[in-house]
mmCIF file of C-alpha atoms in Angstrom:
data_model
loop_
_atom_site.group_PDB
_atom_site.id
_atom_site.type_symbol
_atom_site.label_atom_id
_atom_site.label_comp_id
_atom_site.label_asym_id
_atom_site.label_seq_id
_atom_site.Cartn_x
_atom_site.Cartn_y
_atom_site.Cartn_z
ATOM 1 C CA MET A 1 163.676 101.409 80.745
ATOM 2 C CA PRO A 2 160.171 100.215 81.645
ATOM 3 C CA TYR A 3 160.933 100.213 85.398
ATOM 4 C CA VAL A 4 161.738 103.935 85.363
ATOM 5 C CA ASP A 5 158.623 104.559 83.273
ATOM 6 C CA ILE A 6 156.464 102.703 85.804
ATOM 7 C CA VAL A 7 157.958 104.586 88.767
ATOM 8 C CA THR A 8 157.457 107.912 86.932
ATOM 9 C CA ALA A 9 153.821 107.087 86.190
ATOM 10 C CA LEU A 10 153.245 105.978 89.816
ATOM 11 C CA ALA A 11 154.744 109.247 91.132
ATOM 12 C CA LEU A 12 152.348 111.180 88.875
ATOM 13 C CA ILE A 13 149.379 109.059 89.998
ATOM 14 C CA GLN A 14 150.381 109.704 93.638
ATOM 15 C CA PHE A 15 150.339 113.430 92.829
ATOM 16 C CA ILE A 16 146.878 113.115 91.266
ATOM 17 C CA VAL A 17 145.649 111.389 94.465
ATOM 18 C CA PHE A 18 147.062 114.254 96.574
ATOM 19 C CA GLY A 19 145.115 116.587 94.271
ATOM 20 C CA PHE A 20 141.885 114.629 94.869
ATOM 21 C CA LYS A 21 142.378 115.094 98.611
ATOM 22 C CA VAL A 22 142.723 118.857 98.131
ATOM 23 C CA GLY A 23 139.510 118.850 96.074
ATOM 24 C CA SER A 24 137.590 116.865 98.718
ATOM 25 C CA ALA A 25 138.880 119.161 101.473
ATOM 26 C CA ARG A 26 137.614 122.171 99.481
ATOM 27 C CA THR A 27 134.083 120.802 99.680
ATOM 28 C CA LYS A 28 134.338 119.371 103.202
ATOM 29 C CA TYR A 29 135.730 122.523 104.832
ATOM 30 C CA GLY A 30 133.962 125.047 102.605
ATOM 31 C CA VAL A 31 137.077 126.613 101.065
ATOM 32 C CA LYS A 32 135.596 128.040 97.887
ATOM 33 C CA ALA A 33 137.748 128.509 94.760
ATOM 34 C CA PRO A 34 139.807 130.594 94.116
ATOM 35 C CA ALA A 35 140.722 130.739 97.846
ATOM 36 C CA THR A 36 143.555 128.478 99.027
ATOM 37 C CA SER A 37 143.441 129.370 102.700
ATOM 38 C CA GLY A 38 140.923 129.703 105.503
ATOM 39 C CA ASN A 39 140.996 126.151 106.922
ATOM 40 C CA GLU A 40 144.013 124.536 108.563
ATOM 41 C CA VAL A 41 143.394 120.980 107.294
ATOM 42 C CA PHE A 42 142.789 122.208 103.753
ATOM 43 C CA GLU A 43 145.990 124.251 103.866
ATOM 44 C CA ARG A 44 148.034 121.234 105.001
ATOM 45 C CA LEU A 45 146.667 119.061 102.194
ATOM 46 C CA PHE A 46 147.224 121.887 99.718
ATOM 47 C CA ARG A 47 150.855 122.352 100.805
ATOM 48 C CA VAL A 48 151.458 118.589 100.511
ATOM 49 C CA GLN A 49 150.212 118.710 96.920
ATOM 50 C CA GLN A 50 152.142 121.880 96.045
ATOM 51 C CA ASN A 51 155.368 120.597 97.585
ATOM 52 C CA THR A 52 154.950 117.362 95.632
ATOM 53 C CA LEU A 53 154.689 119.403 92.429
ATOM 54 C CA GLU A 54 157.998 121.078 93.361
ATOM 55 C CA ALA A 55 159.509 117.626 93.917
ATOM 56 C CA LEU A 56 158.257 116.167 90.618
ATOM 57 C CA ILE A 57 159.875 118.839 88.443
ATOM 58 C CA VAL A 58 163.210 117.579 89.815
ATOM 59 C CA LEU A 59 162.379 113.882 90.166
ATOM 60 C CA VAL A 60 161.112 113.142 86.652
ATOM 61 C CA PRO A 61 164.066 114.583 84.674
ATOM 62 C CA GLY A 62 166.387 113.220 87.396
ATOM 63 C CA LEU A 63 165.119 109.659 86.894
ATOM 64 C CA TYR A 64 165.795 109.744 83.155
ATOM 65 C CA LEU A 65 169.157 111.537 83.329
ATOM 66 C CA PHE A 66 170.429 109.152 86.012
ATOM 67 C CA SER A 67 169.198 106.224 83.881
ATOM 68 C CA ARG A 68 171.092 107.548 80.873
ATOM 69 C CA TYR A 69 174.454 108.002 82.622
ATOM 70 C CA PHE A 70 174.294 105.312 85.304
ATOM 71 C CA ASN A 71 171.674 102.635 85.609
ATOM 72 C CA PRO A 72 167.908 102.529 85.009
ATOM 73 C CA LEU A 73 167.384 99.919 87.741
ATOM 74 C CA TRP A 74 169.153 102.063 90.341
ATOM 75 C CA ALA A 75 167.128 105.049 89.183
ATOM 76 C CA ALA A 76 163.900 103.071 89.583
ATOM 77 C CA GLY A 77 165.006 101.945 93.062
ATOM 78 C CA LEU A 78 165.664 105.548 94.113
ATOM 79 C CA GLY A 79 162.242 106.404 92.702
ATOM 80 C CA VAL A 80 160.628 103.765 94.924
ATOM 81 C CA VAL A 81 162.319 105.344 97.983
ATOM 82 C CA TYR A 82 160.857 108.678 96.849
ATOM 83 C CA LEU A 83 157.353 107.157 96.518
ATOM 84 C CA ILE A 84 157.467 105.722 100.050
ATOM 85 C CA GLY A 85 158.960 108.947 101.434
ATOM 86 C CA ARG A 86 156.152 111.001 99.899
ATOM 87 C CA GLU A 87 153.515 108.828 101.574
ATOM 88 C CA VAL A 88 155.279 109.269 104.942
ATOM 89 C CA TYR A 89 155.634 113.007 104.267
ATOM 90 C CA ALA A 90 151.962 113.463 103.325
ATOM 91 C CA ALA A 91 150.660 111.475 106.301
ATOM 92 C CA SER A 92 152.895 113.244 108.841
ATOM 93 C CA TYR A 93 152.300 116.737 107.379
ATOM 94 C CA VAL A 94 148.532 116.367 107.702
ATOM 95 C CA LYS A 95 148.836 115.149 111.313
ATOM 96 C CA ASP A 96 151.378 117.785 112.368
ATOM 97 C CA PRO A 97 153.313 120.009 109.923
ATOM 98 C CA ALA A 98 156.174 120.332 112.445
ATOM 99 C CA LYS A 99 156.816 116.584 112.042
ATOM 100 C CA ARG A 100 157.090 116.531 108.242
ATOM 101 C CA GLY A 101 160.921 116.434 108.348
ATOM 102 C CA PRO A 102 161.731 112.680 108.171
ATOM 103 C CA GLY A 103 159.291 111.972 105.319
ATOM 104 C CA TYR A 104 160.591 114.997 103.465
ATOM 105 C CA GLY A 105 164.188 113.804 103.889
ATOM 106 C CA LEU A 106 163.243 110.407 102.490
ATOM 107 C CA THR A 107 162.012 112.085 99.286
ATOM 108 C CA PHE A 108 164.735 114.703 99.118
ATOM 109 C CA LEU A 109 167.680 112.296 99.383
ATOM 110 C CA PRO A 110 166.854 110.228 96.248
ATOM 111 C CA MET A 111 166.119 113.450 94.321
ATOM 112 C CA VAL A 112 169.541 114.863 95.173
ATOM 113 C CA ILE A 113 171.308 111.593 94.310
ATOM 114 C CA LEU A 114 169.520 111.463 90.936
ATOM 115 C CA ILE A 115 170.410 115.049 90.008
ATOM 116 C CA LEU A 116 173.987 115.047 91.265
ATOM 117 C CA GLY A 117 174.435 111.655 89.579
ATOM 118 C CA ALA A 118 173.172 113.193 86.341
ATOM 119 C CA VAL A 119 175.686 116.061 86.481
ATOM 120 C CA ILE A 120 178.599 113.798 87.411
ATOM 121 C CA GLY A 121 177.638 111.244 84.764
ATOM 122 C CA ALA A 122 177.262 113.821 81.987
ATOM 123 C CA VAL A 123 180.541 115.584 82.843
ATOM 124 C CA ARG A 124 182.366 112.234 83.027
ATOM 125 C CA TYR A 125 180.924 111.326 79.631
ATOM 126 C CA LEU A 126 182.229 114.589 78.146
ATOM 127 C CA VAL A 127 185.685 114.039 79.645
ATOM 128 C CA VAL A 128 185.906 110.406 78.532
ATOM 129 C CA THR A 129 184.786 111.128 74.954
ATOM 130 C CA ALA A 130 186.897 114.322 74.666
ATOM 131 C CA MET B 1 173.401 115.703 74.190
ATOM 132 C CA PRO B 2 175.398 115.890 77.419
ATOM 133 C CA TYR B 3 175.548 119.718 77.376
ATOM 134 C CA VAL B 4 171.765 119.988 77.451
ATOM 135 C CA ASP B 5 171.649 117.354 80.205
ATOM 136 C CA ILE B 6 174.147 119.352 82.296
ATOM 137 C CA VAL B 7 172.238 122.617 81.833
ATOM 138 C CA THR B 8 168.961 120.867 82.748
ATOM 139 C CA ALA B 9 170.497 119.401 85.912
ATOM 140 C CA LEU B 10 172.000 122.789 86.849
ATOM 141 C CA ALA B 11 168.614 124.504 86.408
ATOM 142 C CA LEU B 12 167.070 121.909 88.750
ATOM 143 C CA ILE B 13 169.878 122.347 91.301
ATOM 144 C CA GLN B 14 169.345 126.128 91.132
ATOM 145 C CA PHE B 15 165.648 125.496 91.893
ATOM 146 C CA ILE B 16 166.597 123.279 94.862
ATOM 147 C CA VAL B 17 168.811 126.100 96.197
ATOM 148 C CA PHE B 18 165.900 128.566 95.883
ATOM 149 C CA GLY B 19 163.863 126.026 97.885
ATOM 150 C CA PHE B 20 166.515 125.908 100.623
ATOM 151 C CA LYS B 21 166.289 129.693 100.937
ATOM 152 C CA VAL B 22 162.506 129.443 101.389
ATOM 153 C CA GLY B 23 163.040 126.809 104.093
ATOM 154 C CA SER B 24 165.610 128.942 105.938
ATOM 155 C CA ALA B 25 163.332 131.980 105.736
ATOM 156 C CA ARG B 26 160.511 129.927 107.282
ATOM 157 C CA THR B 27 162.643 129.367 110.373
ATOM 158 C CA LYS B 28 164.269 132.813 110.423
ATOM 159 C CA TYR B 29 161.037 134.810 110.121
ATOM 160 C CA GLY B 30 158.783 132.390 112.000
ATOM 161 C CA VAL B 31 156.452 131.545 109.103
ATOM 162 C CA LYS B 32 155.104 128.186 110.288
ATOM 163 C CA ALA B 33 153.918 125.575 107.762
ATOM 164 C CA PRO B 34 151.390 125.411 106.155
ATOM 165 C CA ALA B 35 151.366 129.251 106.000
ATOM 166 C CA THR B 36 153.039 130.866 102.967
ATOM 167 C CA SER B 37 152.509 134.472 103.942
ATOM 168 C CA GLY B 38 152.976 136.777 106.927
ATOM 169 C CA ASN B 39 156.520 138.018 106.286
ATOM 170 C CA GLU B 40 157.573 140.147 103.339
ATOM 171 C CA VAL B 41 161.068 138.631 102.871
ATOM 172 C CA PHE B 42 159.700 135.093 103.104
ATOM 173 C CA GLU B 43 157.028 135.916 100.534
ATOM 174 C CA ARG B 44 159.599 137.293 98.093
ATOM 175 C CA LEU B 45 161.788 134.190 98.371
ATOM 176 C CA PHE B 46 158.708 131.986 98.066
ATOM 177 C CA ARG B 47 157.545 133.775 94.894
ATOM 178 C CA VAL B 48 161.038 133.452 93.386
ATOM 179 C CA GLN B 49 160.897 129.695 93.964
ATOM 180 C CA GLN B 50 157.319 129.337 92.706
ATOM 181 C CA ASN B 51 157.991 131.422 89.601
ATOM 182 C CA THR B 52 161.062 129.303 88.885
ATOM 183 C CA LEU B 53 158.860 126.196 89.051
ATOM 184 C CA GLU B 54 156.589 127.812 86.449
ATOM 185 C CA ALA B 55 159.660 128.505 84.292
ATOM 186 C CA LEU B 56 161.074 124.980 84.562
ATOM 187 C CA ILE B 57 157.936 123.265 83.255
ATOM 188 C CA VAL B 58 158.540 125.195 80.017
ATOM 189 C CA LEU B 59 162.347 125.240 80.004
ATOM 190 C CA VAL B 60 163.045 121.501 80.415
ATOM 191 C CA PRO B 61 160.827 120.209 77.572
ATOM 192 C CA GLY B 62 161.865 123.254 75.534
ATOM 193 C CA LEU B 63 165.573 122.386 75.826
ATOM 194 C CA TYR B 64 165.030 118.845 74.510
ATOM 195 C CA LEU B 65 162.564 119.746 71.764
ATOM 196 C CA PHE B 66 164.823 122.516 70.467
ATOM 197 C CA SER B 67 167.752 120.074 70.576
ATOM 198 C CA ARG B 68 165.795 117.553 68.541
ATOM 199 C CA TYR B 69 164.760 119.931 65.750
ATOM 200 C CA PHE B 70 167.641 122.410 65.752
ATOM 201 C CA ASN B 71 170.842 122.089 67.684
ATOM 202 C CA PRO B 72 171.718 120.776 71.162
ATOM 203 C CA LEU B 73 174.607 123.246 71.547
ATOM 204 C CA TRP B 74 172.360 126.232 70.810
ATOM 205 C CA ALA B 75 169.794 124.824 73.242
ATOM 206 C CA ALA B 76 172.468 124.512 75.946
ATOM 207 C CA GLY B 77 173.607 128.088 75.241
ATOM 208 C CA LEU B 78 170.051 129.395 75.637
ATOM 209 C CA GLY B 79 169.864 127.374 78.860
ATOM 210 C CA VAL B 80 172.964 129.142 80.183
ATOM 211 C CA VAL B 81 171.306 132.520 79.482
ATOM 212 C CA TYR B 82 168.296 131.264 81.454
ATOM 213 C CA LEU B 83 170.519 130.197 84.387
ATOM 214 C CA ILE B 84 172.187 133.627 84.591
ATOM 215 C CA GLY B 85 168.854 135.415 84.155
ATOM 216 C CA ARG B 86 167.339 133.453 87.047
ATOM 217 C CA GLU B 87 170.171 134.497 89.366
ATOM 218 C CA VAL B 88 169.634 138.147 88.389
ATOM 219 C CA TYR B 89 165.861 137.722 88.785
ATOM 220 C CA ALA B 90 166.152 136.110 92.234
ATOM 221 C CA ALA B 91 168.624 138.690 93.556
ATOM 222 C CA SER B 92 166.636 141.686 92.280
ATOM 223 C CA TYR B 93 163.231 140.285 93.393
ATOM 224 C CA VAL B 94 164.459 139.851 96.970
ATOM 225 C CA LYS B 95 165.875 143.387 97.045
ATOM 226 C CA ASP B 96 162.847 145.020 95.416
ATOM 227 C CA PRO B 97 160.046 143.102 93.642
ATOM 228 C CA ALA B 98 159.337 146.128 91.434
ATOM 229 C CA LYS B 99 162.796 145.696 89.872
ATOM 230 C CA ARG B 100 162.452 142.033 88.910
ATOM 231 C CA GLY B 101 161.727 142.892 85.250
ATOM 232 C CA PRO B 102 165.170 142.712 83.562
ATOM 233 C CA GLY B 103 166.159 139.408 85.234
ATOM 234 C CA TYR B 104 162.774 137.964 84.358
ATOM 235 C CA GLY B 105 163.176 139.037 80.735
ATOM 236 C CA LEU B 106 166.559 137.336 80.584
ATOM 237 C CA THR B 107 164.927 134.017 81.582
ATOM 238 C CA PHE B 108 161.784 134.492 79.554
ATOM 239 C CA LEU B 109 163.480 135.227 76.236
ATOM 240 C CA PRO B 110 165.417 131.913 75.970
ATOM 241 C CA MET B 111 162.289 130.009 77.086
ATOM 242 C CA VAL B 112 160.233 131.574 74.286
ATOM 243 C CA ILE B 113 162.948 130.933 71.680
ATOM 244 C CA LEU B 114 163.193 127.275 72.749
ATOM 245 C CA ILE B 115 159.431 126.687 72.588
ATOM 246 C CA LEU B 116 158.757 128.610 69.379
ATOM 247 C CA GLY B 117 161.794 126.890 67.856
ATOM 248 C CA ALA B 118 160.297 123.538 68.847
ATOM 249 C CA VAL B 119 156.970 124.285 67.139
ATOM 250 C CA ILE B 120 158.612 125.666 63.994
ATOM 251 C CA GLY B 121 161.090 122.763 63.845
ATOM 252 C CA ALA B 122 158.428 120.091 64.298
ATOM 253 C CA VAL B 123 156.067 121.635 61.735
ATOM 254 C CA ARG B 124 158.938 122.027 59.239
ATOM 255 C CA TYR B 125 159.861 118.381 59.814
ATOM 256 C CA LEU B 126 156.281 117.325 59.046
ATOM 257 C CA VAL B 127 156.173 119.434 55.889
ATOM 258 C CA VAL B 128 159.552 118.232 54.632
ATOM 259 C CA THR B 129 158.791 114.535 55.215
ATOM 260 C CA ALA B 130 155.206 114.800 53.900
ATOM 261 C CA MET C 1 156.782 111.771 67.051
ATOM 262 C CA PRO C 2 156.441 115.352 65.762
ATOM 263 C CA TYR C 3 152.699 115.483 66.490
ATOM 264 C CA VAL C 4 153.281 114.830 70.191
ATOM 265 C CA ASP C 5 156.089 117.407 70.183
ATOM 266 C CA ILE C 6 153.784 120.019 68.632
ATOM 267 C CA VAL C 7 150.981 119.332 71.131
ATOM 268 C CA THR C 8 153.487 119.530 74.021
ATOM 269 C CA ALA C 9 154.831 122.859 72.785
ATOM 270 C CA LEU C 10 151.283 124.211 72.287
ATOM 271 C CA ALA C 11 150.329 123.192 75.849
ATOM 272 C CA LEU C 12 153.387 125.081 77.144
ATOM 273 C CA ILE C 13 152.559 128.140 75.018
ATOM 274 C CA GLN C 14 148.986 128.022 76.377
ATOM 275 C CA PHE C 15 150.484 128.036 79.890
ATOM 276 C CA ILE C 16 152.678 131.040 79.013
ATOM 277 C CA VAL C 17 149.564 132.896 77.794
ATOM 278 C CA PHE C 18 147.782 132.129 81.088
ATOM 279 C CA GLY C 19 150.863 133.589 82.796
ATOM 280 C CA PHE C 20 150.623 136.778 80.722
ATOM 281 C CA LYS C 21 147.024 137.205 81.875
ATOM 282 C CA VAL C 22 148.139 136.904 85.510
ATOM 283 C CA GLY C 23 150.799 139.546 84.881
ATOM 284 C CA SER C 24 148.315 141.942 83.248
ATOM 285 C CA ALA C 25 145.841 141.428 86.099
ATOM 286 C CA ARG C 26 148.613 142.317 88.590
ATOM 287 C CA THR C 27 148.931 145.730 86.975
ATOM 288 C CA LYS C 28 145.228 146.254 86.230
ATOM 289 C CA TYR C 29 143.975 145.411 89.737
ATOM 290 C CA GLY C 30 146.985 146.704 91.658
ATOM 291 C CA VAL C 31 148.072 143.371 93.187
ATOM 292 C CA LYS C 32 151.720 144.124 93.899
ATOM 293 C CA ALA C 33 154.311 141.337 93.962
ATOM 294 C CA PRO C 34 154.912 139.268 96.047
ATOM 295 C CA ALA C 35 151.164 139.258 96.941
ATOM 296 C CA THR C 36 148.968 136.670 95.188
ATOM 297 C CA SER C 37 145.658 137.675 96.707
ATOM 298 C CA GLY C 38 143.598 140.786 97.319
ATOM 299 C CA ASN C 39 141.531 140.903 94.113
ATOM 300 C CA GLU C 40 138.973 138.290 93.080
ATOM 301 C CA VAL C 41 139.636 138.461 89.302
ATOM 302 C CA PHE C 42 143.400 138.273 89.824
ATOM 303 C CA GLU C 43 142.983 135.268 92.110
ATOM 304 C CA ARG C 44 140.865 133.424 89.530
ATOM 305 C CA LEU C 45 143.421 134.015 86.768
ATOM 306 C CA PHE C 46 146.225 133.006 89.154
ATOM 307 C CA ARG C 47 144.475 129.751 90.103
ATOM 308 C CA VAL C 48 143.889 128.939 86.414
ATOM 309 C CA GLN C 49 147.627 129.325 85.785
ATOM 310 C CA GLN C 50 148.659 127.374 88.903
ATOM 311 C CA ASN C 51 146.218 124.554 88.190
ATOM 312 C CA THR C 52 147.539 124.366 84.627
ATOM 313 C CA LEU C 53 151.060 123.961 86.042
ATOM 314 C CA GLU C 54 149.766 121.026 88.117
ATOM 315 C CA ALA C 55 148.235 119.551 84.967
ATOM 316 C CA LEU C 56 151.385 119.946 82.839
ATOM 317 C CA ILE C 57 153.630 117.985 85.201
ATOM 318 C CA VAL C 58 151.332 115.003 84.503
ATOM 319 C CA LEU C 59 150.461 115.738 80.867
ATOM 320 C CA VAL C 60 153.956 116.122 79.405
ATOM 321 C CA PRO C 61 155.490 112.845 80.708
ATOM 322 C CA GLY C 62 152.113 111.178 80.058
ATOM 323 C CA LEU C 63 152.166 112.142 76.365
ATOM 324 C CA TYR C 64 155.622 110.610 75.826
ATOM 325 C CA LEU C 65 155.057 107.459 77.907
ATOM 326 C CA PHE C 66 151.756 106.756 76.155
ATOM 327 C CA SER C 67 153.490 107.334 72.812
ATOM 328 C CA ARG C 68 156.211 104.840 73.723
ATOM 329 C CA TYR C 69 153.881 102.012 74.755
ATOM 330 C CA PHE C 70 150.835 102.679 72.598
ATOM 331 C CA ASN C 71 150.603 105.176 69.804
ATOM 332 C CA PRO C 72 151.972 108.701 69.273
ATOM 333 C CA LEU C 73 148.973 109.733 67.163
ATOM 334 C CA TRP C 74 146.516 108.699 69.875
ATOM 335 C CA ALA C 75 148.657 110.529 72.433
ATOM 336 C CA ALA C 76 148.593 113.683 70.306
ATOM 337 C CA GLY C 77 144.800 113.347 69.902
ATOM 338 C CA LEU C 78 144.354 113.115 73.675
ATOM 339 C CA GLY C 79 146.619 116.151 73.983
ATOM 340 C CA VAL C 80 144.345 118.124 71.665
ATOM 341 C CA VAL C 81 141.352 117.249 73.895
ATOM 342 C CA TYR C 82 143.410 118.541 76.844
ATOM 343 C CA LEU C 83 144.195 121.818 74.993
ATOM 344 C CA ILE C 84 140.519 122.466 74.234
ATOM 345 C CA GLY C 85 139.484 121.470 77.766
ATOM 346 C CA ARG C 86 141.964 123.942 79.265
ATOM 347 C CA GLU C 87 140.519 126.798 77.206
ATOM 348 C CA VAL C 88 137.017 125.887 78.396
ATOM 349 C CA TYR C 89 138.299 125.526 81.970
ATOM 350 C CA ALA C 90 140.092 128.901 81.946
ATOM 351 C CA ALA C 91 137.150 130.778 80.421
ATOM 352 C CA SER C 92 134.577 129.263 82.789
ATOM 353 C CA TYR C 93 136.776 129.632 85.901
ATOM 354 C CA VAL C 94 137.221 133.370 85.286
ATOM 355 C CA LYS C 95 133.472 133.844 84.750
ATOM 356 C CA ASP C 96 132.410 131.748 87.744
ATOM 357 C CA PRO C 97 134.751 129.381 89.652
ATOM 358 C CA ALA C 98 131.780 127.211 90.649
ATOM 359 C CA LYS C 99 131.299 126.333 86.951
ATOM 360 C CA ARG C 100 134.868 125.174 86.258
ATOM 361 C CA GLY C 101 133.883 121.470 86.503
ATOM 362 C CA PRO C 102 133.146 120.497 82.851
ATOM 363 C CA GLY C 103 136.289 122.179 81.450
ATOM 364 C CA TYR C 104 138.369 120.603 84.188
ATOM 365 C CA GLY C 105 136.940 117.162 83.412
ATOM 366 C CA LEU C 106 137.823 117.609 79.740
ATOM 367 C CA THR C 107 141.474 118.140 80.711
ATOM 368 C CA PHE C 108 141.565 115.561 83.479
ATOM 369 C CA LEU C 109 140.193 112.665 81.418
ATOM 370 C CA PRO C 110 142.961 112.651 78.753
ATOM 371 C CA MET C 111 145.597 113.048 81.501
ATOM 372 C CA VAL C 112 144.295 109.979 83.330
ATOM 373 C CA ILE C 113 144.089 107.923 80.120
ATOM 374 C CA LEU C 114 147.691 108.876 79.225
ATOM 375 C CA ILE C 115 149.084 107.950 82.648
ATOM 376 C CA LEU C 116 147.086 104.758 83.171
ATOM 377 C CA GLY C 117 147.939 103.785 79.599
ATOM 378 C CA ALA C 118 151.619 104.324 80.420
ATOM 379 C CA VAL C 119 151.478 102.034 83.472
ATOM 380 C CA ILE C 120 149.516 99.325 81.653
ATOM 381 C CA GLY C 121 151.773 99.544 78.598
ATOM 382 C CA ALA C 122 155.003 99.364 80.595
ATOM 383 C CA VAL C 123 153.810 96.453 82.758
ATOM 384 C CA ARG C 124 152.579 94.591 79.662
ATOM 385 C CA TYR C 125 155.970 95.172 78.029
ATOM 386 C CA LEU C 126 157.725 93.685 81.069
ATOM 387 C CA VAL C 127 155.434 90.652 81.095
ATOM 388 C CA VAL C 128 155.748 90.031 77.347
ATOM 389 C CA THR C 129 159.551 90.315 77.325
ATOM 390 C CA ALA C 130 160.001 88.359 80.597
#
């Protein structure tokens, strides 16, 4: 499933880029480690990165489980929606946290489909092979 | 190993539910993003979610590595103990953070068994096939 | 790929140990849950643990993807560099956060090689089999 592998790697690279932005903001706004607050822009970039970490722990296993029980190409497609959604989410969060909803939804929806698909697929497999 | 896949997906769904509770608490107690402090109940729910993220990065690889070197059914069973332990942990943390110990222990023990089992199993495999 | 499995498990055990240190510092410096700030030493240990979580979400999939498209032994070797780098990072961060750079670089470099290797390997595979 090279398509799923590529999407997974791109999602991790996107996360690394979000991390770079947090690092730059540390220097730019003088938020010295170990502090993670004290400047509004830094805090927005930091929350974008942290929330993306929370998303990845679901997305990565979800991509592979959905691939196993349904279809790797569909999984990869859902992963692409996630990637685009995360860019929208990050851009809108930094501009105005109150407007992060639509981008968040665009990343949350594929995650939920992947995970629910995994449960349904695995249970169906157990029933069919029982 | 459909049982391990189901337990993994359930652990991720449990994490998503913990995330929903953080989101609701944001609205209910007026903790505006990007802030993650300012209300005691919000902070408890947020720490439950964050600590679960820390657990999942160990649990998910642990489940599959233990399955590979020992037994997928035992791995799934340990995963079920984790799932129950997390519910106990979350409920007790929100009531009184000082009483989060027993629930935490019930999630930590299966995680440690899975990971130590993985190391022992992999090393044994190397020795046996050497 | 038992070598990659062992390195993965060791990286997760290292993370658990960092977590223990955060827990001890909570007691020692009187930082009561759910607080995550209020004492400089606690905050340093907490950031080491959190940053390691951010690293693991990239490292673990990276190790397996690199193994699939290149070489499990090379992946394991890069993982060992990561393990050493994290020890250097943790020790230097706790002493003086401003000096965490070299240790961080030693963990970041193998992570980037693993992930970029995964993308290049998967794309090459698609091209070759097209």
